[in-house]
CSV table of C-alpha atoms in Angstrom, one decimal:
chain,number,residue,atom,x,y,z
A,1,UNK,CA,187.8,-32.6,28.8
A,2,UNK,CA,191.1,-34.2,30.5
A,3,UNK,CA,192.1,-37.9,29.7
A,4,UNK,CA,194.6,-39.7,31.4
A,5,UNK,CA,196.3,-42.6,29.9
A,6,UNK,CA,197.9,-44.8,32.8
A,7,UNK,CA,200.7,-47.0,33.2
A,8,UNK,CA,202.2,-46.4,29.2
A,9,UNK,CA,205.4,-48.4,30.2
A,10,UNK,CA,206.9,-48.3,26.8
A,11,UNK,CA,205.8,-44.6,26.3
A,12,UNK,CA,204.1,-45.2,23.0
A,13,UNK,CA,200.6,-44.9,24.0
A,14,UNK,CA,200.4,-41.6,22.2
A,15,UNK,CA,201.6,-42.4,18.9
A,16,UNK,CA,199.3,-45.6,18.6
A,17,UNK,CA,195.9,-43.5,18.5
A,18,UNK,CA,195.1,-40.7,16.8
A,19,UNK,CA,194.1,-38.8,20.0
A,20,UNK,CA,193.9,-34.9,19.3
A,21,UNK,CA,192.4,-35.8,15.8
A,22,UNK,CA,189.6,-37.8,17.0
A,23,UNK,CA,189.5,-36.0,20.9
A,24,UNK,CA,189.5,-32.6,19.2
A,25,UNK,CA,190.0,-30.2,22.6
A,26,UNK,CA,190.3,-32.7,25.2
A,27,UNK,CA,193.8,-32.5,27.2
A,28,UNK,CA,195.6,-36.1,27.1
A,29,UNK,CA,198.1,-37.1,30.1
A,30,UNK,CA,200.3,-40.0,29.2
A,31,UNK,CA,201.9,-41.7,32.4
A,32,UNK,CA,204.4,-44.1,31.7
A,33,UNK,CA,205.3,-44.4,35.1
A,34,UNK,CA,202.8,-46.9,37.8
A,35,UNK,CA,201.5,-45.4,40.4
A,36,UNK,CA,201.6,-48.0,43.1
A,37,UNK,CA,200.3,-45.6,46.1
A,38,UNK,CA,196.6,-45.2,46.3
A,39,UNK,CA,196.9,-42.0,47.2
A,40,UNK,CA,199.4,-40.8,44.8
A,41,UNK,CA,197.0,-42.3,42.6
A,42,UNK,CA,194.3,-40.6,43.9
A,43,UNK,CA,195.8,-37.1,43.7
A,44,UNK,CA,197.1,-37.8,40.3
A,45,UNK,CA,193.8,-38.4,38.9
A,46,UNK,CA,191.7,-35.5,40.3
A,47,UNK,CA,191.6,-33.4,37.5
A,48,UNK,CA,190.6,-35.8,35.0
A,49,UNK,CA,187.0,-36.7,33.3
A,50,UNK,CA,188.6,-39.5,31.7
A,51,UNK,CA,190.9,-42.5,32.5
A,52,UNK,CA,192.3,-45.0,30.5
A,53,UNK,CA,193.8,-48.7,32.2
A,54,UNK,CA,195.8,-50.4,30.7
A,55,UNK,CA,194.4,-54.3,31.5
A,56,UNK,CA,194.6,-54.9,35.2
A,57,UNK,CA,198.0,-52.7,36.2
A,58,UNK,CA,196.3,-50.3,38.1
A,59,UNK,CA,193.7,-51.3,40.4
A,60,UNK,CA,189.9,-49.3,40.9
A,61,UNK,CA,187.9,-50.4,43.7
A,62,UNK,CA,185.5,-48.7,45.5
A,63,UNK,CA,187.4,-46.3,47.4
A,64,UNK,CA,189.8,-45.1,44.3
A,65,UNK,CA,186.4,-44.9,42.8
A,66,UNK,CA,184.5,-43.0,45.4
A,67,UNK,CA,187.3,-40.2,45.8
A,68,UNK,CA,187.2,-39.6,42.3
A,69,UNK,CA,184.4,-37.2,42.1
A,70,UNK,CA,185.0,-36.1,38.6
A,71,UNK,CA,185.6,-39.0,37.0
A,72,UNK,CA,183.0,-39.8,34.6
A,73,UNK,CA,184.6,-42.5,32.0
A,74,UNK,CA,186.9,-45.1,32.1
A,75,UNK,CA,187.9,-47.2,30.0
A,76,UNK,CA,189.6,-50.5,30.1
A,77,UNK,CA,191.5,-52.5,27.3
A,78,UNK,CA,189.9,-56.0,27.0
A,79,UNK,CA,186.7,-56.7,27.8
A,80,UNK,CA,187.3,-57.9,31.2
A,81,UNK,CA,188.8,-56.7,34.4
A,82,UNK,CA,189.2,-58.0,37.4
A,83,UNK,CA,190.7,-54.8,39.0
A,84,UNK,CA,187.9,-52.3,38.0
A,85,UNK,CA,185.1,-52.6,40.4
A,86,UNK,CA,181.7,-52.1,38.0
A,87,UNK,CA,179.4,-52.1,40.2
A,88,UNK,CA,180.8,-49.3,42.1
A,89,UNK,CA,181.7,-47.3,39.7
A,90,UNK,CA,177.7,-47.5,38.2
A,91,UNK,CA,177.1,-46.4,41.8
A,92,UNK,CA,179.2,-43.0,42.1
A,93,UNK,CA,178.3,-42.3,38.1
A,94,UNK,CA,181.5,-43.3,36.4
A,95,UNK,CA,180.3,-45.7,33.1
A,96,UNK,CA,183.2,-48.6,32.4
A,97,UNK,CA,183.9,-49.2,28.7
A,98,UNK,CA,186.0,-52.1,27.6
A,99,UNK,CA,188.3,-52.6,23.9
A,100,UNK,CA,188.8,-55.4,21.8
A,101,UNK,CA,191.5,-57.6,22.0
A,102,UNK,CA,194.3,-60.0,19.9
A,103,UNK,CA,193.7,-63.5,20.4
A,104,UNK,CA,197.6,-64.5,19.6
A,105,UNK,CA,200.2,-62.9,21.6
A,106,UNK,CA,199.8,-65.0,24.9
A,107,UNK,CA,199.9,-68.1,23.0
A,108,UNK,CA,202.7,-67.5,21.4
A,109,UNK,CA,204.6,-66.3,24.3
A,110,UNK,CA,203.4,-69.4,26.0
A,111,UNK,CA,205.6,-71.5,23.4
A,112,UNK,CA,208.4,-69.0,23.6
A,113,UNK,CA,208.8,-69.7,27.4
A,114,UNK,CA,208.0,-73.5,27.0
A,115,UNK,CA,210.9,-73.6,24.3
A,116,UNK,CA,212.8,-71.2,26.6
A,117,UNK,CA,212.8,-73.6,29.4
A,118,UNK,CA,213.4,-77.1,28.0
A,119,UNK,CA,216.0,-75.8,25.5
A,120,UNK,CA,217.3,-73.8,28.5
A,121,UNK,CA,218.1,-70.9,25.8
A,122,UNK,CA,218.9,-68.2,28.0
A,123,UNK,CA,221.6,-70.6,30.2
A,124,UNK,CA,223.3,-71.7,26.9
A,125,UNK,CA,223.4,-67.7,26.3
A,126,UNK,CA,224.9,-66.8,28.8
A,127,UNK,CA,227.3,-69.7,28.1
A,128,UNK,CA,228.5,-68.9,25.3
A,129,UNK,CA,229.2,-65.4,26.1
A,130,UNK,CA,231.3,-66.4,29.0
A,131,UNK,CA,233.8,-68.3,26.5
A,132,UNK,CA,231.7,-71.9,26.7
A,133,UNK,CA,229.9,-73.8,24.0
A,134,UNK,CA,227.9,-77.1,24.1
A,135,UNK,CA,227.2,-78.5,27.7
A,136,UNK,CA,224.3,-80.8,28.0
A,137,UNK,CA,222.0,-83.0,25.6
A,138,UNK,CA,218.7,-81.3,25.1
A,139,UNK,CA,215.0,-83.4,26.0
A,140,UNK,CA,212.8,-84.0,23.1
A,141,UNK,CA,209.3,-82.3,22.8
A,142,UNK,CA,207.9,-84.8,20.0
A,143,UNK,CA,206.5,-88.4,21.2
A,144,UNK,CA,206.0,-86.9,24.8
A,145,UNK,CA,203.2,-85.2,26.6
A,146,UNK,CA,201.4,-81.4,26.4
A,147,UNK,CA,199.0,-81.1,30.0
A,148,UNK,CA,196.9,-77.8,29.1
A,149,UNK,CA,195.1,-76.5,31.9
A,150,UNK,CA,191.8,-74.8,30.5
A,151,UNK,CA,191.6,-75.4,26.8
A,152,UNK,CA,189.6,-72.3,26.0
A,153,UNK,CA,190.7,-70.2,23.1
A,154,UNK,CA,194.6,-69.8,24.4
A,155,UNK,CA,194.7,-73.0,25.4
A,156,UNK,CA,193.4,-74.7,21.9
A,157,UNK,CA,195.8,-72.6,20.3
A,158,UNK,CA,198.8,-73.6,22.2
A,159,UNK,CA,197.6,-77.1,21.6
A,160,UNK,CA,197.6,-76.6,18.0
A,161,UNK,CA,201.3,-75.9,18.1
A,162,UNK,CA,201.6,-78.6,20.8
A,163,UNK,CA,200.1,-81.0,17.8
A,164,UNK,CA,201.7,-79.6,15.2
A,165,UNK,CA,205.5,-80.4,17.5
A,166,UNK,CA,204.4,-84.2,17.6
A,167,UNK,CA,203.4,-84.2,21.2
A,168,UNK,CA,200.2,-85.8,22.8
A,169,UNK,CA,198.0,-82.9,24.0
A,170,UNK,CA,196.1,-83.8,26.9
A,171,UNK,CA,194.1,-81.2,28.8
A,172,UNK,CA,192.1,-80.8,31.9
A,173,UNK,CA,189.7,-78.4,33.9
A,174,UNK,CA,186.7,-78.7,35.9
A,175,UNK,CA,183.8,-78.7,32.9
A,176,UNK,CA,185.8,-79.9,30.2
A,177,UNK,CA,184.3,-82.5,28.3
A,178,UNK,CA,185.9,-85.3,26.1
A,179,UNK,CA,184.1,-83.7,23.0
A,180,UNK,CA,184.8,-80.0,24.0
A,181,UNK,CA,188.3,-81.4,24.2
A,182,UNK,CA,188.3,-83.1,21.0
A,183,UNK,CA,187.1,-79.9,19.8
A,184,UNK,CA,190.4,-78.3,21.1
A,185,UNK,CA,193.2,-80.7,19.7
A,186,UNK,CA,193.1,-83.0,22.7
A,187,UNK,CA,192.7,-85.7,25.0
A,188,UNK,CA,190.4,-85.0,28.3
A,189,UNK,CA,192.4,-86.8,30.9
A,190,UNK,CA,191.9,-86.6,34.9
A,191,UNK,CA,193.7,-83.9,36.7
A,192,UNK,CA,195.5,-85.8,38.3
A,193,UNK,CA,196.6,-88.2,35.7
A,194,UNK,CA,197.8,-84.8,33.9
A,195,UNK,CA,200.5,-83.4,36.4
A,196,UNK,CA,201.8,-86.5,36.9
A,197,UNK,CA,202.5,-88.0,33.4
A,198,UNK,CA,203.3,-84.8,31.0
A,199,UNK,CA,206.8,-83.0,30.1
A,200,UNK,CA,205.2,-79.8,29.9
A,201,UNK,CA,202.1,-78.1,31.8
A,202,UNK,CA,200.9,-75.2,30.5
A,203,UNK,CA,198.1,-73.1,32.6
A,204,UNK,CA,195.1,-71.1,31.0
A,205,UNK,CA,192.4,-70.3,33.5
A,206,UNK,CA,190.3,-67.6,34.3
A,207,UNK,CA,191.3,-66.5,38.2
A,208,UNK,CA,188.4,-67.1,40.4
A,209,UNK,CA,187.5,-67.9,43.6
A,210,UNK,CA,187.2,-71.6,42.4
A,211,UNK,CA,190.7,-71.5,40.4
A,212,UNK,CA,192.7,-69.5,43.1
A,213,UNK,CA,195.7,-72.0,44.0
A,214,UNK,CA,194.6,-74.9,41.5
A,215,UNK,CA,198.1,-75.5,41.0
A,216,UNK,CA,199.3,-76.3,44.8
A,217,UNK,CA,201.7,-79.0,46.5
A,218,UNK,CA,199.8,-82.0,45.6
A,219,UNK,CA,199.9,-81.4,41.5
A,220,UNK,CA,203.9,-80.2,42.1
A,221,UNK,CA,204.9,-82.6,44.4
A,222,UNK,CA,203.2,-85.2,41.5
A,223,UNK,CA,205.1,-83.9,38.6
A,224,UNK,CA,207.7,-85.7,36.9
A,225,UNK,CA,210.9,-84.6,38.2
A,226,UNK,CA,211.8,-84.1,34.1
A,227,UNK,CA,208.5,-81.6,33.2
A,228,UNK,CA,208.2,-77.9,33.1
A,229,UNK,CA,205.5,-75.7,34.4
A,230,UNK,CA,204.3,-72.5,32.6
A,231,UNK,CA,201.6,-69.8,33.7
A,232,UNK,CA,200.9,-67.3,31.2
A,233,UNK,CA,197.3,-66.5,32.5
A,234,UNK,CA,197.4,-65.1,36.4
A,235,UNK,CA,199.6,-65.9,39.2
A,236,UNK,CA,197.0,-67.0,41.6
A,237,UNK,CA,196.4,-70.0,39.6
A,238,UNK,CA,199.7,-71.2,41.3
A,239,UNK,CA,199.8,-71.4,45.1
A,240,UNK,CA,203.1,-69.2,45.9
A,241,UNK,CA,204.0,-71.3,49.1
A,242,UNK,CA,203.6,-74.7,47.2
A,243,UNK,CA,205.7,-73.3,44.6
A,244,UNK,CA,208.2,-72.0,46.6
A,245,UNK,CA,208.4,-75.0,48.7
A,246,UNK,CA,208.6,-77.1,45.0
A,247,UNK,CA,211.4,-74.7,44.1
A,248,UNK,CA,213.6,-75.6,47.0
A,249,UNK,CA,213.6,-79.4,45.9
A,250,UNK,CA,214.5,-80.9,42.6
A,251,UNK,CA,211.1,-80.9,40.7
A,252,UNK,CA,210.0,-79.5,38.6
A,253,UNK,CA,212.9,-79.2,36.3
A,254,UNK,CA,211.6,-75.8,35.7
A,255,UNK,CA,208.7,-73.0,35.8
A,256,UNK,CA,208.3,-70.1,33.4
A,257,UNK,CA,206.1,-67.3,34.7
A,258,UNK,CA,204.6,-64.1,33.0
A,259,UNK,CA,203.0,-63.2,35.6
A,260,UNK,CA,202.6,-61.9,39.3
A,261,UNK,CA,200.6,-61.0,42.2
A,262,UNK,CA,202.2,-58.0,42.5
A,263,UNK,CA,202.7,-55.9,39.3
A,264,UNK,CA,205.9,-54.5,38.4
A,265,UNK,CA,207.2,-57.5,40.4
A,266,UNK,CA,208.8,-55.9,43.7
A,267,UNK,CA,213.1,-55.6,43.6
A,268,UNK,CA,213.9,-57.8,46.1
A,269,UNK,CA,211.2,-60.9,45.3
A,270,UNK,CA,211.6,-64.0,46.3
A,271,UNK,CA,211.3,-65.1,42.5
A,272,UNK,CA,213.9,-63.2,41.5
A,273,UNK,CA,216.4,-65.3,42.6
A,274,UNK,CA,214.2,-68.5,42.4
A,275,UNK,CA,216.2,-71.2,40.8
A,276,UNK,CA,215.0,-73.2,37.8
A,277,UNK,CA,212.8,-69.9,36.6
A,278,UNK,CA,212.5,-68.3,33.1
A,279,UNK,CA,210.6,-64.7,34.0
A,280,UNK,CA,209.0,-62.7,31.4
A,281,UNK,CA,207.6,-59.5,32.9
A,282,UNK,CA,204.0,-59.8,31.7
A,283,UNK,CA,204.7,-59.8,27.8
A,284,UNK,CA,202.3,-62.1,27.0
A,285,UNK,CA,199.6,-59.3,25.5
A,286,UNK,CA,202.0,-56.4,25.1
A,287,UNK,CA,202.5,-57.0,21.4
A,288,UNK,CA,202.4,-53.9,18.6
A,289,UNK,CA,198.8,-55.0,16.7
A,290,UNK,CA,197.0,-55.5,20.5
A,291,UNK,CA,198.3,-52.1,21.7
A,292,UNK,CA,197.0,-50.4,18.1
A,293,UNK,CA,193.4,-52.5,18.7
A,294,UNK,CA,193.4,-51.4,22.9
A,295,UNK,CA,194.8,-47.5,22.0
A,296,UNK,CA,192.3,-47.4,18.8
A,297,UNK,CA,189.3,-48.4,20.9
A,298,UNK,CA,189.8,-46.5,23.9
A,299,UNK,CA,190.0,-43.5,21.8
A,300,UNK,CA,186.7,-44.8,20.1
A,301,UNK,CA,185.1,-45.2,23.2
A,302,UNK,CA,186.1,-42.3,24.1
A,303,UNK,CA,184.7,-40.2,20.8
A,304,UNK,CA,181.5,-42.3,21.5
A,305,UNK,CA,181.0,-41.4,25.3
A,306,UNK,CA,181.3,-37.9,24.1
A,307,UNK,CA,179.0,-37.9,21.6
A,308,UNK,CA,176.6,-39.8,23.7
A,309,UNK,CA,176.3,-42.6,22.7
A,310,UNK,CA,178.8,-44.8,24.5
A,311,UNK,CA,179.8,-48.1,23.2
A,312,UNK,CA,181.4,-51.7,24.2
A,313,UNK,CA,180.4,-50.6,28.1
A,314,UNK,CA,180.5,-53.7,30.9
């Protein structure tokens, strides 16, 4: 049996799992390296039984899937992905298994960014290595307002801290409910009324036809030229022309972004020069105790689909 492990960026994929001790005889490929072209994909992956993804960094429609002939596993970490294509891969033979997951990392990256951005932290770095010290005042978090976009379990957590900072958590998204919202550590409020009167917004929807570009030139345009936008969940939540177009005018103060359309984010794009930006190159899961729990399961899927009797499929 051959495995291949994709996309180990920090090349430490094999030392998180005990994979010849539990895969006794199977062949394990580590690529730390993303393969981008679906054809260098494609070739890359004909010898193996088995393929491992890490979250949605390498795409598997149908036609990856149907010119994989000898593919018969793959597994996923998380339990949901939006870049495997289950239902053709139940079609050409290939059963999808999923891992669990850590609930905390994005949240907490979520308040590293928001801190990051009001407190301008990396600006007063690179300051003060250039021979300056204090050059502005610093806004106040306490007393003013948290907007959370989908209060689900990220977002209740990030509202806890919100809370916990003194702020007045509001939240919004098309089914909340004033109790469901209690429930979460805030206020329901209109949409609306949320972009237009909070210091901070913070985004945590699930990306679906419904939620692509929820976040476009009528929520910007009605931000307070003071507030700060953060998107820790997936770029398509944000409409990239409204944002660029917001970008190239004076609100909002700032945006902080973890992720992208297009993943590693492309040298030459656009947002890398964008002004008022804090980028994090999609950190908000890559944390040491969710890669042990993602490499741990997929080798325990893995021991399972051998032994026939597969477990956590989707």
């Amino acid at each position: 049996m051959r495995v291949a492990v994709l996309d180990d960026y920090q090349q430490v994929a094999e030392s998180l799992a005990d994979w010849s001790g539990r895969l006794p005889g199977a062949e394990t490929v580590f690529f730390p390296g993303h393969l981008a072209d679906r054809d260098e994909l494609v070739a890359a992956l004909e010898p193996f039984d088995v393929v491992v993804a890490m979250r949605e960094r390498t795409a598997f429609p149908r036609e990856v899937l149907r010119r994989l002939p000898r593919l018969r596993l793959l597994v996923t970490t998380g339990m949901r992905n939006a870049a495997v294509d289950v239902a053709a891969a139940a079609e050409f033979g290939v059963l999808v298994s999923g891992t669990r997951t850590h609930p905390t990392g994005t949240a907490e990256l979520t308040w590293a960014m928001i801190l990051g951005l009001v407190r301008q932290v990396a600006a007063d770095d690179a300051a003060i290595r250039a021979g300056g010290w204090q050059q502005r005042i610093a806004p106040d978090l306490a007393g003013d307002v948290l907007g959370i976009v989908g209060l689900g379990r990220l977002g209740a957590q990030v509202a806890a801290v919100g809370a916990a900072f003194g702020m007045d958590v509001v939240a919004w998204s098309p089914n909340l409910t004033a109790e469901r919202a209690a429930e979460g550590g805030a206020r329901l409020v209109a949409k609306d009324e949320l972009f237009a009167t909070a210091k901070v917004v913070t985004v945590h929807m699930v990306l679906a036809d419904g939620t692509r570009g929820l976040v476009g030139d009528a929520e910007l345009g009605a931000m307070r030229p003071d507030a700060y936008l953060v998107n820790t969940s997936r770029f398509g939540l944000i409409d990239e022309d409204a944002l660029r177009r917001a970008l190239a005018t004076d609100r909002p103060a700032g945006v902080g972004l973890d992720v992208y359309d297009t993943e590693p984010l492309p040298d030459g794009h656009w947002l890398r020069a964008a002004p008022r930006t804090l980028l994090s190159p999609h950190m908000g899961y890559v944390t040491d105790t969710t890669y042990r729990i993602f490499y741990t399961d997929a080798v325990e899927d893995i021991e399972a689909w051998r032994a026939g009797a597969p477990v956590r499929t989707l």
